[in-house]
PDB file of C-alpha atoms in Angstrom:
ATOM      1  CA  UNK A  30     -25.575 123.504  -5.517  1.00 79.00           C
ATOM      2  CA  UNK A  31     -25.135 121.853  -1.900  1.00 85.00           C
ATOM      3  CA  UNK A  32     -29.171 121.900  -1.809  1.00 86.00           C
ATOM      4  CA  UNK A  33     -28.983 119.545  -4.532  1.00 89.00           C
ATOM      5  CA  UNK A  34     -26.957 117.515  -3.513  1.00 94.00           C
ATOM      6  CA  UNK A  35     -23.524 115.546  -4.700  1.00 97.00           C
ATOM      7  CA  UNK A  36     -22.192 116.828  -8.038  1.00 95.00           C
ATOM      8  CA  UNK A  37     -18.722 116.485  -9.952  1.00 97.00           C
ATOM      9  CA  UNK A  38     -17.910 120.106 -11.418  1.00 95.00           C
ATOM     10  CA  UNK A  39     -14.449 121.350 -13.372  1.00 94.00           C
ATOM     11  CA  UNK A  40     -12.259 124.397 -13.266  1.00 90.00           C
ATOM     12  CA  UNK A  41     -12.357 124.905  -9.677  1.00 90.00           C
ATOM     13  CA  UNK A  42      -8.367 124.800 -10.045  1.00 89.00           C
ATOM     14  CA  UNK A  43      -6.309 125.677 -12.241  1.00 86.00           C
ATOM     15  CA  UNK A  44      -4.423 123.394 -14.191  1.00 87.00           C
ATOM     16  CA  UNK A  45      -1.027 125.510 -13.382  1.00 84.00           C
ATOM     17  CA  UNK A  46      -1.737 125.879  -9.530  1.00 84.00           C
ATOM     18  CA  UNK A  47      -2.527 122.065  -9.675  1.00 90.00           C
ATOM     19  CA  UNK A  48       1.075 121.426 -11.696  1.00 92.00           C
ATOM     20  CA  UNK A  49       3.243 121.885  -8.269  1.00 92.00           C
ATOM     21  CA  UNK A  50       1.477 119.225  -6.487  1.00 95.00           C
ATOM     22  CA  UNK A  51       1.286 116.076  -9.430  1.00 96.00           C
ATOM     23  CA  UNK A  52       3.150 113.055  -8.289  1.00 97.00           C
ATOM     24  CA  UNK A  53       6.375 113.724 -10.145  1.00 97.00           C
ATOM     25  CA  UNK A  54       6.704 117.278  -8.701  1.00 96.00           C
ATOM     26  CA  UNK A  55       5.972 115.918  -5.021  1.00 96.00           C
ATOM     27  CA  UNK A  56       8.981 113.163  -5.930  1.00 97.00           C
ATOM     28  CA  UNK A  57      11.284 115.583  -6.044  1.00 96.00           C
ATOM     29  CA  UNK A  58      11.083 117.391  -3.317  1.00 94.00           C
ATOM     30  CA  UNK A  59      13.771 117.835  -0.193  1.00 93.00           C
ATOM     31  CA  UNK A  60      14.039 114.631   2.150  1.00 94.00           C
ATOM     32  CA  UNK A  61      13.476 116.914   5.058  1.00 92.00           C
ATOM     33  CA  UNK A  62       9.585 117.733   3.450  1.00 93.00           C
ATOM     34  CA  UNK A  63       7.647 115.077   5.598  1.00 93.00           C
ATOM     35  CA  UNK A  64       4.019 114.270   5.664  1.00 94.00           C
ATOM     36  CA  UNK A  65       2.013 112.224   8.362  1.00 93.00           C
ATOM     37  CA  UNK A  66       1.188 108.652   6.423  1.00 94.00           C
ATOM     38  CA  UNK A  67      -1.819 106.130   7.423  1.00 91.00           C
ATOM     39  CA  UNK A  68      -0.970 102.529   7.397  1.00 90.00           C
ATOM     40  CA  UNK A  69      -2.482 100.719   4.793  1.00 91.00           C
ATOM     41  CA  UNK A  70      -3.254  96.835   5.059  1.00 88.00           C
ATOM     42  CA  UNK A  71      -5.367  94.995   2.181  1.00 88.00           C
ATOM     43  CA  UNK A  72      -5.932  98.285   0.780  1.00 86.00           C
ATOM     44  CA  UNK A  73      -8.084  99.566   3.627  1.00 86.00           C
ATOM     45  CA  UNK A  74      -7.030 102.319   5.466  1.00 85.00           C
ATOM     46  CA  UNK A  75      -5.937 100.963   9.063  1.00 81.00           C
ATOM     47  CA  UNK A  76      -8.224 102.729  11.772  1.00 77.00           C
ATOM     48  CA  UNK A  77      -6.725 102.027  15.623  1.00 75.00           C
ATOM     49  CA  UNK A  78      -9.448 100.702  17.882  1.00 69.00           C
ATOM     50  CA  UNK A  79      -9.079 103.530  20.210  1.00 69.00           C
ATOM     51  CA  UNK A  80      -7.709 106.395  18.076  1.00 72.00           C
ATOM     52  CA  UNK A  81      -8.988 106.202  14.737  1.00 73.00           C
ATOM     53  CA  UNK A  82      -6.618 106.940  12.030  1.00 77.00           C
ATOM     54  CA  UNK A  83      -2.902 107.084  13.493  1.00 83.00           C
ATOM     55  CA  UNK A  84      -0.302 108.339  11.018  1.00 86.00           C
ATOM     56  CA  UNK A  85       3.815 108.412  11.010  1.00 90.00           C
ATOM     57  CA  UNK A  86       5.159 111.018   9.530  1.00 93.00           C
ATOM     58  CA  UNK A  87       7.918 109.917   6.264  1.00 94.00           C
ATOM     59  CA  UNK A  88       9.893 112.298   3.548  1.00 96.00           C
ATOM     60  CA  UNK A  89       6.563 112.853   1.201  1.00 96.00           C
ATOM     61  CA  UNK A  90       8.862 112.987  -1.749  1.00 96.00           C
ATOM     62  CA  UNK A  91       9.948 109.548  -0.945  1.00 96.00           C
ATOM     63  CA  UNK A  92       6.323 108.251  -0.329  1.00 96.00           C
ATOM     64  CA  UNK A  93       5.556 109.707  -3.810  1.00 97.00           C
ATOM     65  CA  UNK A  94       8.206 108.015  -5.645  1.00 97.00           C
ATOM     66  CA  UNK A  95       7.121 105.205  -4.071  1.00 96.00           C
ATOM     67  CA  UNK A  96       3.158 105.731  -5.700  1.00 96.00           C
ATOM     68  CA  UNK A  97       5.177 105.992  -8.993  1.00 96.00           C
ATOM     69  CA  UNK A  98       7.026 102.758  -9.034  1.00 95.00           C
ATOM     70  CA  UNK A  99       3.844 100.734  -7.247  1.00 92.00           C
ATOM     71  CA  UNK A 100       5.755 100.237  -3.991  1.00 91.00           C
ATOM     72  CA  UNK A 101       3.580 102.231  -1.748  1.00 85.00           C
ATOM     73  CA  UNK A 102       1.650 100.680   1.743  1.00 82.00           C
ATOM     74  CA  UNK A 103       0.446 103.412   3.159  1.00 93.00           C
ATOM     75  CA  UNK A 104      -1.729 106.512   2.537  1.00 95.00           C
ATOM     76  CA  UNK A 105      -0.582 110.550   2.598  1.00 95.00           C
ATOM     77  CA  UNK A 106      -3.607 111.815   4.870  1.00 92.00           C
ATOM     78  CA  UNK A 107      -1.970 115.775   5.897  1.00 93.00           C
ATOM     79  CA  UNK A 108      -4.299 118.671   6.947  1.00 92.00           C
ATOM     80  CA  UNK A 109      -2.607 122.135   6.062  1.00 92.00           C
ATOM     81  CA  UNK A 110      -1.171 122.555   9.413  1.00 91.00           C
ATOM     82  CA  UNK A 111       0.626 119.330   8.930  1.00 91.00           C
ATOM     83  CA  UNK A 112       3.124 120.388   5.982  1.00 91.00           C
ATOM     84  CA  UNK A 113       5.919 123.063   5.467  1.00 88.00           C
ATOM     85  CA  UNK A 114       5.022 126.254   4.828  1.00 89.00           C
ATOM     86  CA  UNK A 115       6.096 126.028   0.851  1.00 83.00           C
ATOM     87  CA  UNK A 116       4.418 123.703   0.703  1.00 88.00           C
ATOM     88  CA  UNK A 117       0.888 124.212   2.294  1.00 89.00           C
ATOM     89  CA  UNK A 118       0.506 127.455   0.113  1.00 88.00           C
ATOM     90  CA  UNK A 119       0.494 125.342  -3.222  1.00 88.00           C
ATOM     91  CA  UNK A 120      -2.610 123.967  -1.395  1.00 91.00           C
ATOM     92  CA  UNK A 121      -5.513 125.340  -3.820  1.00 87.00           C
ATOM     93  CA  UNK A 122      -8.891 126.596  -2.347  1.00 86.00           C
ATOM     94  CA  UNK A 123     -11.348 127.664  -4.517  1.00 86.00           C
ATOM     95  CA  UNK A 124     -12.965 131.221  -4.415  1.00 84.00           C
ATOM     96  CA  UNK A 125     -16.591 129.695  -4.420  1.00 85.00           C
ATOM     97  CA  UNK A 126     -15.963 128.275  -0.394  1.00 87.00           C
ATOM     98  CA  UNK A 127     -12.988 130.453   0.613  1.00 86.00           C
ATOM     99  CA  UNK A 128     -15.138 132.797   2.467  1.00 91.00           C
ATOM    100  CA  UNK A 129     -16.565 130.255   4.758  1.00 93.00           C
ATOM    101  CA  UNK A 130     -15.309 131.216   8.538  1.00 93.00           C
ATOM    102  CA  UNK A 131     -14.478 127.337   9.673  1.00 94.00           C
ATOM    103  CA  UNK A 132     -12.036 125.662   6.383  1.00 94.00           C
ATOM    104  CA  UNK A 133      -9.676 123.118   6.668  1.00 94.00           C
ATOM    105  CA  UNK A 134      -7.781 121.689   3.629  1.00 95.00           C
ATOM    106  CA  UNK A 135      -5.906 117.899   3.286  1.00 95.00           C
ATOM    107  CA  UNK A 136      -3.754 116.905   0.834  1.00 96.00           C
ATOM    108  CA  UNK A 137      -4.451 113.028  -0.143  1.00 97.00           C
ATOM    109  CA  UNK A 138      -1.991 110.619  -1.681  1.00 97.00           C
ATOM    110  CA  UNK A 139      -2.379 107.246  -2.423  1.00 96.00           C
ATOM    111  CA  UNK A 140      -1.823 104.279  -4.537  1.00 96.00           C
ATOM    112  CA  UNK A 141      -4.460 102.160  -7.033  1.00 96.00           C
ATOM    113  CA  UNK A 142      -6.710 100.064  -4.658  1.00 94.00           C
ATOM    114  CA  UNK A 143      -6.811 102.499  -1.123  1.00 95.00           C
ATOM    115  CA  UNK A 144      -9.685 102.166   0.230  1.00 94.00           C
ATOM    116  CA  UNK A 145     -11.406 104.879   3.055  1.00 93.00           C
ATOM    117  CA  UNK A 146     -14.074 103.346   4.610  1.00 93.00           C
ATOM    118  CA  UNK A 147     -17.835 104.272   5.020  1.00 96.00           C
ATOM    119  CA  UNK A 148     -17.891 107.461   6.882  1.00 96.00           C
ATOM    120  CA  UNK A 149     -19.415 110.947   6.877  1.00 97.00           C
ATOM    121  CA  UNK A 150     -18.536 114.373   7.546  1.00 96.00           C
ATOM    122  CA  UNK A 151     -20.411 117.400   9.665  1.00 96.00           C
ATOM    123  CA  UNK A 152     -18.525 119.801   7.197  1.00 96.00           C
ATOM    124  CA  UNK A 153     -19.418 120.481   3.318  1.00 96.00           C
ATOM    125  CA  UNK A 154     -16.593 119.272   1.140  1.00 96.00           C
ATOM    126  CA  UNK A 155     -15.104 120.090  -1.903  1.00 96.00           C
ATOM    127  CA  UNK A 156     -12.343 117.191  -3.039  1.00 97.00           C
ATOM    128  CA  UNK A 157     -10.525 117.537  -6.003  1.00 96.00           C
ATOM    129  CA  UNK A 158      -8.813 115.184  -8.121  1.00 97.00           C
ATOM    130  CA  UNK A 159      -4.905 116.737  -8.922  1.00 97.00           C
ATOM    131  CA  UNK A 160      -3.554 113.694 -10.620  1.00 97.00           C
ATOM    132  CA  UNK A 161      -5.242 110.181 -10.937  1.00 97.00           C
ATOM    133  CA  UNK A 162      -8.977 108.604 -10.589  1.00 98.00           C
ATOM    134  CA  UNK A 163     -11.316 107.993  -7.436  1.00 98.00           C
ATOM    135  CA  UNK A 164     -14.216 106.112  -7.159  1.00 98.00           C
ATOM    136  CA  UNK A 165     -17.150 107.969  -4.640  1.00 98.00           C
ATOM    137  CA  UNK A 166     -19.997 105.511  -3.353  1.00 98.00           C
ATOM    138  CA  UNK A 167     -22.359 107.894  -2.434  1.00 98.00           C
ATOM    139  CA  UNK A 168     -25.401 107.578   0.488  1.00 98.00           C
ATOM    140  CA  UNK A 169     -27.783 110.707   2.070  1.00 97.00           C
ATOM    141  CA  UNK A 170     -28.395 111.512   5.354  1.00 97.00           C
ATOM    142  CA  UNK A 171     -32.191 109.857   4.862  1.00 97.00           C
ATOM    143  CA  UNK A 172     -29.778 106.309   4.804  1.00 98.00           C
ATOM    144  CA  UNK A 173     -28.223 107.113   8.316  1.00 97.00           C
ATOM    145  CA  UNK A 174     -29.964 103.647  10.001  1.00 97.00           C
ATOM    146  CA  UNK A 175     -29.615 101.995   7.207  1.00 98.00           C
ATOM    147  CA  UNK A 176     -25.871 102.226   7.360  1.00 98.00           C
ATOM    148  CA  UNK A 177     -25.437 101.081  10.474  1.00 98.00           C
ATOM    149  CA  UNK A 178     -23.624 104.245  12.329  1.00 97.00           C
ATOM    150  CA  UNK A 179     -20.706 103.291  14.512  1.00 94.00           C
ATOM    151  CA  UNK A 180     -21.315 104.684  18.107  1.00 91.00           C
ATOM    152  CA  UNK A 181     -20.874 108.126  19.204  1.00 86.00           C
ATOM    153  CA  UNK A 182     -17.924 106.793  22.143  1.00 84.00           C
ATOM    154  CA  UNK A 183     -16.522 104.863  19.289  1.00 86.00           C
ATOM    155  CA  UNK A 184     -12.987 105.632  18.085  1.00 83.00           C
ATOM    156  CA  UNK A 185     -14.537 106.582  14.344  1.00 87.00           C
ATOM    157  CA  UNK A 186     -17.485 108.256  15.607  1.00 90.00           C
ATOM    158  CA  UNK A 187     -18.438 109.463  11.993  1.00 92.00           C
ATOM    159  CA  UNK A 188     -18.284 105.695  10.507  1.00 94.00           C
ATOM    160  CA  UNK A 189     -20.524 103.378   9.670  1.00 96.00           C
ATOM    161  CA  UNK A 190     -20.054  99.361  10.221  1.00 96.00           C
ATOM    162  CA  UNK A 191     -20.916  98.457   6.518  1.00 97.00           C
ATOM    163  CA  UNK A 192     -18.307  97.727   3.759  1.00 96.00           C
ATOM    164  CA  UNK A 193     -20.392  98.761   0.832  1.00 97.00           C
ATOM    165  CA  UNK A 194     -18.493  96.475  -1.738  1.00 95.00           C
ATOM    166  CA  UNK A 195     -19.032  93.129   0.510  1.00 95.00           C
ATOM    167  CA  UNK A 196     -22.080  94.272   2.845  1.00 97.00           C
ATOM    168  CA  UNK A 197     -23.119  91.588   4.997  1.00 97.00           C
ATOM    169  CA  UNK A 198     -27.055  91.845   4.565  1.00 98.00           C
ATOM    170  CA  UNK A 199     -27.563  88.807   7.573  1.00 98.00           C
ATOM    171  CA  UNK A 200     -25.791  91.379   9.658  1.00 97.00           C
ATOM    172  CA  UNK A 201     -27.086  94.728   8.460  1.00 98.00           C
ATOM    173  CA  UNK A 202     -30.029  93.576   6.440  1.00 98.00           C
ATOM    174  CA  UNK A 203     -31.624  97.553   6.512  1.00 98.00           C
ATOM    175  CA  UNK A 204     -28.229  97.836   4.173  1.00 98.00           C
ATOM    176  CA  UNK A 205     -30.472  96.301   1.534  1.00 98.00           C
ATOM    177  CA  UNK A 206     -32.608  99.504   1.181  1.00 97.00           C
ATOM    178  CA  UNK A 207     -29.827 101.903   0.122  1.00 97.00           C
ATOM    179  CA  UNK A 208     -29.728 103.365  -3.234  1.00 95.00           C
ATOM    180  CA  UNK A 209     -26.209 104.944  -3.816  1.00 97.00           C
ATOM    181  CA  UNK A 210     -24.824 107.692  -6.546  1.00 96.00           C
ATOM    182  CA  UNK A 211     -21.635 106.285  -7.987  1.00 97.00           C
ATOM    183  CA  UNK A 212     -19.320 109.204  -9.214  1.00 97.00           C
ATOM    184  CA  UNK A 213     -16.008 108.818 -10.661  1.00 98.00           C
ATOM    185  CA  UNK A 214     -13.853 111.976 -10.127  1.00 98.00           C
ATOM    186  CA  UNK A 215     -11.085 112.397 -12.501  1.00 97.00           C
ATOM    187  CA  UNK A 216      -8.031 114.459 -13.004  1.00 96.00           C
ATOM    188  CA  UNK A 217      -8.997 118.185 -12.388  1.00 94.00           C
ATOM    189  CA  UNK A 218     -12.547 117.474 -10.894  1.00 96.00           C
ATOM    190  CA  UNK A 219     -14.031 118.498  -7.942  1.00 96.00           C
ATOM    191  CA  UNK A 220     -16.660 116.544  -5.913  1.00 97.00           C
ATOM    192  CA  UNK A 221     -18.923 118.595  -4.214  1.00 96.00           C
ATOM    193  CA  UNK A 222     -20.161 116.592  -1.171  1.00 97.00           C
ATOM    194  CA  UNK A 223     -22.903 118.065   1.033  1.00 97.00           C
ATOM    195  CA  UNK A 224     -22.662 117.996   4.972  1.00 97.00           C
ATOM    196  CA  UNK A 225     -23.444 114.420   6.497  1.00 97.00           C
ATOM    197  CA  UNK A 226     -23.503 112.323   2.957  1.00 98.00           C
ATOM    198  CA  UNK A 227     -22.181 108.816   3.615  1.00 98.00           C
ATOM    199  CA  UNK A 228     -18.797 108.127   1.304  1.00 98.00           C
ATOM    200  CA  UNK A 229     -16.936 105.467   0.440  1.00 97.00           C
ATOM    201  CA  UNK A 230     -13.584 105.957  -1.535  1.00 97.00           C
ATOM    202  CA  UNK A 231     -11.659 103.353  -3.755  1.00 97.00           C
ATOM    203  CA  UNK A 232      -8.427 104.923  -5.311  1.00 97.00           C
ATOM    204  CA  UNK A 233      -8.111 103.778  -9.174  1.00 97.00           C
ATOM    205  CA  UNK A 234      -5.312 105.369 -10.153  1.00 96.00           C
ATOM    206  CA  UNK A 235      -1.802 107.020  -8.470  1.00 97.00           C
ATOM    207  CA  UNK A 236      -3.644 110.054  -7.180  1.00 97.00           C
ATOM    208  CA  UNK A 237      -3.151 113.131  -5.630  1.00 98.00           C
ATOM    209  CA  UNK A 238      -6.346 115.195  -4.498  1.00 97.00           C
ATOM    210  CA  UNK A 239      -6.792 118.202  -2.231  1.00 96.00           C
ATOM    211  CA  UNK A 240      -9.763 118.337  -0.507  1.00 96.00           C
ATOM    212  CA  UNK A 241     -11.457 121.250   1.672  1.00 95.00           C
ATOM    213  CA  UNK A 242     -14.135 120.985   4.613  1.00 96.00           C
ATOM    214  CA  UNK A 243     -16.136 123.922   4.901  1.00 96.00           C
ATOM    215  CA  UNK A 244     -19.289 125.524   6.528  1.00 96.00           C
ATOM    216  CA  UNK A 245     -21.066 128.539   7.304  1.00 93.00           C
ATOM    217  CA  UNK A 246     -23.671 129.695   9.480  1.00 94.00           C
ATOM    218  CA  UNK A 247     -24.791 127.415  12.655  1.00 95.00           C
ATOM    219  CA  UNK A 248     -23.323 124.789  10.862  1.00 95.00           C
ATOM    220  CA  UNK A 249     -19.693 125.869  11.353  1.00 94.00           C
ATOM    221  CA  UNK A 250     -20.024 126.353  15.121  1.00 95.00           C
ATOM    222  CA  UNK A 251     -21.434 123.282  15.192  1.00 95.00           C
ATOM    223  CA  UNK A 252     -18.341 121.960  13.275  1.00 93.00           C
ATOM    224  CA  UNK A 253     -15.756 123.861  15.099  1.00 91.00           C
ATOM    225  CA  UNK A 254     -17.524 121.999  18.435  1.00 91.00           C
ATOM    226  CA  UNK A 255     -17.410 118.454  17.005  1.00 88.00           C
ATOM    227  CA  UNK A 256     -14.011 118.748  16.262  1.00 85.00           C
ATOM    228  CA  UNK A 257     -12.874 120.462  19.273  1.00 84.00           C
ATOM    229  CA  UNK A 258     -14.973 117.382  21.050  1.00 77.00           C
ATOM    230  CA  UNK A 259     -12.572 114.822  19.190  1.00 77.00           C
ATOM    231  CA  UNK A 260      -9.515 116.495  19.836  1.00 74.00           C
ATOM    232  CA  UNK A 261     -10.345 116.395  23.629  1.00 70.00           C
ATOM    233  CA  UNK A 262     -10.859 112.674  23.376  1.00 68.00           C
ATOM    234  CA  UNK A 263      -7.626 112.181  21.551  1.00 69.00           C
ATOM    235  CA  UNK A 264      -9.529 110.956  17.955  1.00 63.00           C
ATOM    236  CA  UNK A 265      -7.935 111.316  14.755  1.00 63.00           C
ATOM    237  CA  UNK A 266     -11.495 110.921  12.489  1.00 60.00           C
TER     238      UNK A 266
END
């Protein structure tokens, strides 16, 4: 299915594993469960010049109940090894990748309107929609130029300089050649994204979505390398 490239499938969790982690079951959890939060500003994700994406960590039951009552400025972004034990193993990971020797799994929560940038990952990825609605602007490796990369020194070496819903075509007129895939992923859909594909997600809803980078082969000791690379230089994404 990877060789075919991006595809929205169902069933890939169950709808009782998924129950545990739905906005009202995260707002009542104990004050002492925290998660590390992104700042949020305009909707965008905030992305430090030098770091990348910086997070605080706050009571994730809080932060939820916040979602709920349209309150929320910020954005849940935890890996695995960022939450309680209880609570990484309601983290679901689907048979189909949970073989592959190099995984790591995020939970995401955010409000309607969060916006991740333009970016791509070295890693396959499987992100599933718990509770809510994203939106997934979609680009393929063959676009990389036409994207306008951001450096490899930069602080978001995987990101691109283009916002795709205001590009500025006087700046980054090769922008202009891009054909996307637009997918909507819903509530208990998975989004199967191929290594390196250019995304671009808008929030639509109060969501919750778990997502899992995987890879096998070459490619996951390239992975493990990349990542070992940014955690030397003290990068976050």
């Amino acid at each position: 299915m990877l060789r075919e490239g991006p595809r929205v499938v169902r069933g890939l969790v169950s709808p009782a594993r998924a129950a545990a982690l739905r906005l009202e079951a995260l707002a009542a959890l104990d004050p002492g469960v925290l998660a590390p939060v992104a700042p949020v500003r305009g909707g965008r994700v905030v992305l430090d010049p030098r770091r990348g994406l910086r997070t605080a960590r706050a009571p994730l039951g809080a932060f939820a109940r916040a979602v709920l009552a349209g309150e929320s400025s910020g954005y849940v972004a935890a890996s695995e090894s960022d939450l309680p034990a209880a609570l990484r193993d309601l983290l679901p990971v689907a048979e189909v990748y949970a073989p592959a020797p190099w995984r790591v799994t995020k939970l995401w929560v955010g409000a309607p309107g969060t916006l991740s940038a333009l970016h791509r990952d070295l890693a396959h990825n499987a992100h599933t929609v718990i509770e809510g609605r994203k939106r997934f602007w979609l680009a393929p490796p063959a676009h990389d130029r036409d994207v306008y990369p951001c450096a490899p020194w930069s602080s978001v070496p995987n990101g691109a300089r283009v916002d795709p819903e205001a590009p500025d075509l006087a700046r980054f007129p090769r922008f202009a050649r891009v054909r996307p895939t637009v997918l909507e992923v819903g509530e208990g859909e998975t989004l199967l994204l191929p290594s390196r594909w250019w995304h671009h997600v808008r929030t639509e809803a109060p969501s919750v979505a778990v997502n899992t980078f995987f890879a096998w082969g070459a490619l996951s000791t390239a992975v493990a390398a990349a990542n070992a690379l940014k955690g030397a230089l003290g990068l976050n994404r």
